[in-house]
Coordinates of C-alpha atoms and ligand atoms in Angstrom, one line a residue:
M12 CA -151.5 97.9 -6.2
E13 CA -153.3 99.1 -8.5
I14 CA -155.1 102.4 -9.2
V15 CA -158.9 101.6 -9.8
E16 CA -160.5 104.1 -12.8
T17 CA -163.4 106.0 -11.0
K18 CA -166.0 107.0 -13.4
V19 CA -167.4 110.4 -14.5
I20 CA -171.1 110.7 -13.7
P21 CA -172.2 113.3 -16.7
D22 CA -175.4 115.6 -14.8
E23 CA -177.4 114.6 -17.6
E24 CA -177.3 111.2 -16.3
V25 CA -177.6 111.8 -12.3
G26 CA -181.4 110.8 -12.8
L27 CA -180.1 107.0 -13.3
L28 CA -177.6 107.1 -10.4
Q29 CA -178.8 104.2 -8.9
R30 CA -178.0 101.9 -11.9
N31 CA -174.5 103.9 -12.2
V32 CA -174.0 103.1 -8.7
E33 CA -174.0 99.7 -8.9
E34 CA -171.8 99.4 -12.0
V35 CA -169.0 101.4 -9.5
V36 CA -169.8 98.9 -7.2
E37 CA -169.3 96.3 -9.6
I38 CA -166.4 97.7 -10.7
H39 CA -164.8 97.3 -7.3
A40 CA -166.1 94.2 -6.4
W41 CA -164.6 92.9 -9.6
R42 CA -161.2 93.6 -8.8
S43 CA -159.5 93.0 -6.1
L44 CA -157.8 96.5 -5.5
R45 CA -156.8 98.7 -2.8
Y46 CA -155.8 102.2 -3.5
V47 CA -158.6 104.2 -5.2
A48 CA -157.1 107.7 -6.7
I49 CA -160.4 110.4 -6.5
T50 CA -160.8 113.1 -9.1
V51 CA -164.0 114.9 -10.0
V52 CA -166.6 112.1 -9.6
A53 CA -168.9 110.8 -7.6
V54 CA -168.1 107.7 -5.7
L55 CA -168.9 105.2 -3.3
I56 CA -168.1 102.0 -1.5
G57 CA -170.9 100.2 -0.6
T58 CA -173.7 101.3 2.3
I59 CA -173.8 101.8 5.4
F60 CA -174.4 100.7 8.7
G61 CA -173.9 102.1 12.3
C62 CA -170.9 103.4 12.5
A63 CA -168.2 105.5 13.7
V64 CA -165.4 107.5 12.0
S65 CA -162.3 109.2 12.9
L66 CA -160.4 111.4 12.0
Y67 CA -157.0 111.2 13.2
L68 CA -153.8 112.0 12.6
S69 CA -151.1 113.5 14.4
G70 CA -148.4 113.7 12.0
A71 CA -145.8 116.5 11.3
Y72 CA -148.7 118.4 9.1
D73 CA -152.0 119.3 9.8
F74 CA -153.8 115.8 10.4
E75 CA -156.2 115.8 12.7
T76 CA -158.8 113.7 14.8
F77 CA -162.3 113.7 15.0
A78 CA -165.1 111.5 15.4
L79 CA -168.8 111.3 13.6
E80 CA -171.0 108.4 14.5
A81 CA -174.0 107.3 11.9
T82 CA -177.8 107.6 13.5
V83 CA -179.4 105.1 11.1
A84 CA -178.7 101.5 11.5
R85 CA -178.7 100.7 7.1
P86 CA -178.7 97.2 6.0
K87 CA -176.2 95.6 3.6
H88 CA -173.8 98.1 2.1
P89 CA -171.0 99.9 5.4
L90 CA -170.1 103.3 3.7
N91 CA -171.6 105.4 1.3
F92 CA -170.5 109.1 0.2
L93 CA -170.8 111.7 -2.9
A94 CA -167.7 113.3 -4.1
V95 CA -167.6 116.6 -5.4
G96 CA -165.1 119.2 -7.0
D97 CA -165.2 122.9 -8.6
W98 CA -168.3 123.8 -7.5
G99 CA -168.4 127.0 -5.8
R100 CA -170.2 129.4 -8.4
E101 CA -172.9 130.8 -6.0
G102 CA -175.6 128.9 -7.7
T103 CA -174.7 129.1 -11.5
F104 CA -173.4 127.5 -14.0
N105 CA -175.8 125.2 -13.1
Q106 CA -174.4 124.6 -9.6
T107 CA -177.8 124.5 -8.2
M108 CA -179.1 121.8 -10.2
V109 CA -176.3 119.2 -9.5
A110 CA -177.1 120.1 -5.8
K111 CA -180.5 119.0 -6.3
Q112 CA -179.6 115.8 -7.8
M113 CA -176.7 115.4 -5.4
G114 CA -179.7 115.9 -2.6
R115 CA -181.5 112.9 -4.3
V116 CA -178.6 110.3 -4.5
G117 CA -177.5 111.3 -1.8
R118 CA -181.0 110.0 0.1
Q119 CA -181.2 107.0 -2.1
L120 CA -177.7 106.2 -0.9
R121 CA -178.0 107.0 2.5
I122 CA -174.4 108.9 2.6
N123 CA -172.4 109.1 5.4
F124 CA -170.6 112.1 4.0
V125 CA -169.5 114.1 1.4
V126 CA -166.2 114.7 -0.2
S127 CA -164.9 118.0 -1.8
V128 CA -162.2 117.6 -3.9
G129 CA -161.7 121.7 -4.1
D130 CA -161.9 124.6 -6.5
N131 CA -164.4 124.9 -3.7
F132 CA -165.0 128.7 -4.2
Y133 CA -164.5 130.3 -7.9
Q134 CA -163.5 132.5 -9.1
A135 CA -160.6 133.4 -6.7
G136 CA -161.5 131.7 -3.0
L137 CA -162.9 133.4 -0.2
K138 CA -161.9 137.4 0.2
G139 CA -162.3 137.1 3.8
P140 CA -164.9 136.0 6.6
H141 CA -167.4 138.4 5.9
D142 CA -167.2 137.0 2.1
T143 CA -171.1 136.3 1.1
K144 CA -170.0 133.4 -1.8
F145 CA -169.8 131.0 1.2
K146 CA -173.1 131.3 2.0
N147 CA -174.2 131.7 -1.5
S148 CA -172.3 129.0 -2.6
F149 CA -172.2 126.0 -0.2
S150 CA -175.3 126.7 2.7
K151 CA -177.5 127.8 0.4
V152 CA -177.1 125.7 -2.5
Y153 CA -176.6 121.9 -0.6
T154 CA -180.4 122.6 1.0
A155 CA -181.2 119.2 0.4
R156 CA -182.1 116.7 3.6
S157 CA -179.3 114.0 2.6
L158 CA -176.7 117.1 2.3
Q159 CA -176.6 117.8 5.8
T160 CA -173.8 115.6 6.7
Q161 CA -170.4 115.9 7.4
W162 CA -168.1 117.3 4.2
F163 CA -164.7 117.0 4.2
A164 CA -163.1 119.1 1.4
V165 CA -159.2 119.9 0.5
L166 CA -158.3 123.1 -1.4
G167 CA -158.1 123.8 -5.0
N168 CA -155.9 125.6 -7.2
H169 CA -158.8 128.4 -7.2
D170 CA -158.9 128.2 -3.7
Y171 CA -155.9 129.3 -3.2
L172 CA -155.9 132.7 -5.1
G173 CA -158.1 133.6 -1.8
D174 CA -158.0 133.1 1.9
T175 CA -156.4 130.1 2.4
L176 CA -156.3 130.1 6.1
L177 CA -160.0 130.9 6.3
Q178 CA -161.1 128.0 4.6
I179 CA -159.0 126.0 6.5
G180 CA -159.8 127.7 9.9
D181 CA -163.0 127.1 12.1
I182 CA -164.5 130.5 11.5
L183 CA -166.5 128.9 8.1
T184 CA -167.3 125.7 10.7
Q185 CA -169.0 127.8 13.1
K186 CA -170.8 129.4 10.3
D187 CA -172.2 126.0 9.0
S188 CA -171.3 122.9 10.9
R189 CA -171.1 120.7 8.0
W190 CA -167.6 122.3 6.7
F191 CA -164.4 120.7 7.4
C192 CA -161.4 121.8 5.1
D193 CA -157.7 121.3 5.9
R194 CA -154.6 121.0 3.2
S195 CA -153.8 117.2 4.8
Y196 CA -155.8 114.6 6.7
Q197 CA -157.2 111.2 7.5
I198 CA -160.4 109.7 8.0
K199 CA -160.7 106.3 9.5
Y200 CA -164.2 104.9 8.7
F201 CA -165.6 101.7 10.9
L202 CA -167.3 99.4 8.8
C203 CA -169.5 97.8 11.5
G204 CA -172.7 95.3 10.2
T205 CA -174.6 93.5 12.3
S206 CA -175.4 90.7 9.4
H207 CA -171.4 90.4 9.7
I208 CA -169.8 89.1 12.2
G209 CA -166.7 90.8 13.1
Y210 CA -167.1 92.9 10.6
C211 CA -166.7 96.4 12.9
S212 CA -162.9 95.6 13.2
K213 CA -162.4 96.6 9.4
F214 CA -162.2 100.0 8.3
V215 CA -161.8 102.3 5.4
E216 CA -159.3 105.0 5.2
L217 CA -159.2 108.0 3.4
F218 CA -156.1 110.3 2.9
F219 CA -156.8 114.1 1.7
I220 CA -153.9 115.2 0.5
D221 CA -153.1 119.4 -0.8
T222 CA -152.3 118.9 -4.5
T223 CA -152.1 122.5 -5.3
P224 CA -148.6 123.6 -4.0
F225 CA -147.2 120.6 -6.1
V226 CA -148.0 122.5 -9.8
N227 CA -144.8 124.6 -10.5
D228 CA -146.4 126.8 -13.1
Y229 CA -148.6 128.1 -10.0
W230 CA -144.8 129.2 -8.3
S231 CA -143.1 130.0 -11.8
A232 CA -141.9 133.6 -11.9
A233 CA -144.1 134.5 -15.3
Q234 CA -147.5 133.7 -13.1
Q235 CA -149.8 136.7 -13.1
R236 CA -151.9 135.1 -10.1
T237 CA -151.3 135.8 -6.6
F238 CA -151.2 132.6 -4.5
D239 CA -151.8 132.6 -0.9
W240 CA -149.4 130.6 0.2
R241 CA -149.3 131.3 3.9
G242 CA -148.3 128.7 6.0
I243 CA -145.6 127.1 3.6
D244 CA -142.9 128.4 4.6
L245 CA -140.6 126.3 2.4
R246 CA -142.0 124.7 -0.4
E247 CA -139.4 121.8 -0.8
E248 CA -140.1 121.0 2.9
Y249 CA -143.7 120.9 2.7
L250 CA -143.8 118.9 -0.4
H251 CA -141.1 116.8 0.7
E252 CA -142.9 115.8 4.3
Q253 CA -146.6 115.5 3.0
L254 CA -145.0 113.3 0.5
Q255 CA -143.2 111.2 3.1
N256 CA -146.5 111.6 5.5
L257 CA -148.7 109.8 2.8
N258 CA -146.2 107.2 2.1
S259 CA -145.3 106.4 6.0
T260 CA -149.3 105.9 7.0
L261 CA -150.6 104.6 3.2
E262 CA -147.8 101.6 4.2
S263 CA -148.7 101.1 7.7
S264 CA -152.4 101.4 7.3
K265 CA -154.6 98.1 8.0
A266 CA -157.3 99.5 6.2
I267 CA -159.4 97.4 3.5
W268 CA -159.4 100.4 1.1
K269 CA -157.2 103.0 1.1
I270 CA -158.4 106.1 -1.0
V271 CA -156.1 109.2 -1.6
I272 CA -158.1 112.4 -2.8
G273 CA -156.4 115.3 -3.7
H274 CA -157.4 118.1 -6.2
H275 CA -155.3 117.8 -9.3
T276 CA -155.8 114.3 -10.8
I277 CA -152.6 111.8 -11.9
R278 CA -154.0 110.5 -14.8
S279 CA -156.8 112.5 -17.2
L280 CA -158.4 112.8 -20.4
G281 CA -160.1 116.4 -19.9
R282 CA -158.3 119.5 -20.5
H283 CA -155.9 119.7 -18.2
G284 CA -154.7 116.3 -19.0
D285 CA -152.2 114.7 -16.5
T286 CA -150.7 116.4 -14.0
Q287 CA -147.3 115.5 -13.9
E288 CA -146.1 116.6 -10.6
M289 CA -148.5 113.9 -9.4
V290 CA -147.8 111.6 -12.2
K291 CA -143.9 111.9 -11.1
H292 CA -144.5 112.3 -7.0
V293 CA -147.8 110.6 -6.1
L294 CA -148.4 108.0 -8.5
P295 CA -145.2 106.2 -7.2
I296 CA -146.0 106.4 -3.8
L297 CA -149.5 104.5 -4.6
E298 CA -148.0 101.7 -6.5
V299 CA -146.3 100.3 -3.8
Ligands
LIG1 C1 -141.9 104.8 1.0 O1 -141.3 104.2 1.9 C2 -140.9 102.9 1.6 C3 -140.6 101.7 2.8 O2 -140.4 103.0 4.2 C4 -139.5 103.0 0.6 O3 -138.9 101.7 0.5 C5 -140.2 103.8 -0.2 O4 -138.9 104.5 -1.2 C6 -140.9 105.1 -0.2 N1 -141.2 105.7 -1.5 C7 -141.1 106.8 -1.6 C8 -141.8 107.1 -3.2 O5 -140.7 107.6 -0.7
LIG2 C1 -180.5 124.4 -18.1 C2 -179.2 125.2 -18.1 O1 -179.4 126.1 -16.5 N1 -178.1 125.3 -18.6 C3 -177.2 126.0 -18.0 C4 -175.9 125.1 -17.3 O2 -175.2 126.1 -17.3 C5 -174.4 126.8 -18.2 C6 -173.0 128.0 -18.1 O3 -173.8 129.1 -17.2 C7 -175.4 127.8 -18.9 O4 -175.0 127.9 -20.2 C8 -176.5 126.9 -19.0 O5 -177.9 127.5 -19.7

């Protein structure tokens, strides 16, 4: 298996999204690949249909179960979603502008859901249940109609500087029902289409992983910042179990596409470069 390169769409190009989207589709069609690692990008796979998503898992680690139903039958492509990361700025740093473009693009593509790859709230996650950042960075920013859909989020390193249990708990979902965040989980999305007989039996799976605890620097004695590692009692065990889970669920999955999503990049030309811990531990699992 190989990893598909995902394409970052710069803010100024978002207006041309229809074209970019087609390019992404072509990349996917051109290579017969199955695994995709997503970083901070807008990625899509096809368009929609009457679909059912069941988010499931049962393993030892936070994998959960739930279901979504698409309300509108959509021709041609079975699944569309947007992916965004590093966003929670209470509207500043062009967040509102990007949100507006996401709304347009989401409407054009008739997205099924939004993925957030972490660093949801800058600079240091959320302080507590009454932190207004949740409302000011999420509910009041992503107001476009197309974005009033399920959001699937994972944590980034900045989120770990705040109350991580709050972000992955139910309290935020009660405040805004779009919100779902956890450390690691899977979504199984059935691709159904009236024009494709039998198509409905095929599905895509998204595997969300918790990359932050892998990064050694965050645990070093010289680290100045305080990470909220509550819930991760034994780091080595936590990492080992997560890798084993990923390996075995990827291997046994019958999905026609398997997409692994986490905060830290495996390969990157960006300022942070490759994440060595990801290259060492996660990449070998994807390459099998
Ligand atoms: C993944 O699982 C396969 C078979 O179950 C095993 O051979 C392989 O070593 C595992 N890979 C990792 C990285 O754990
Ligand atoms: C057009 C616009 O508002 N650009 C802003 C994007 O964010 C940077 C950093 O906050 C600002 O300097 C720009 O003015």
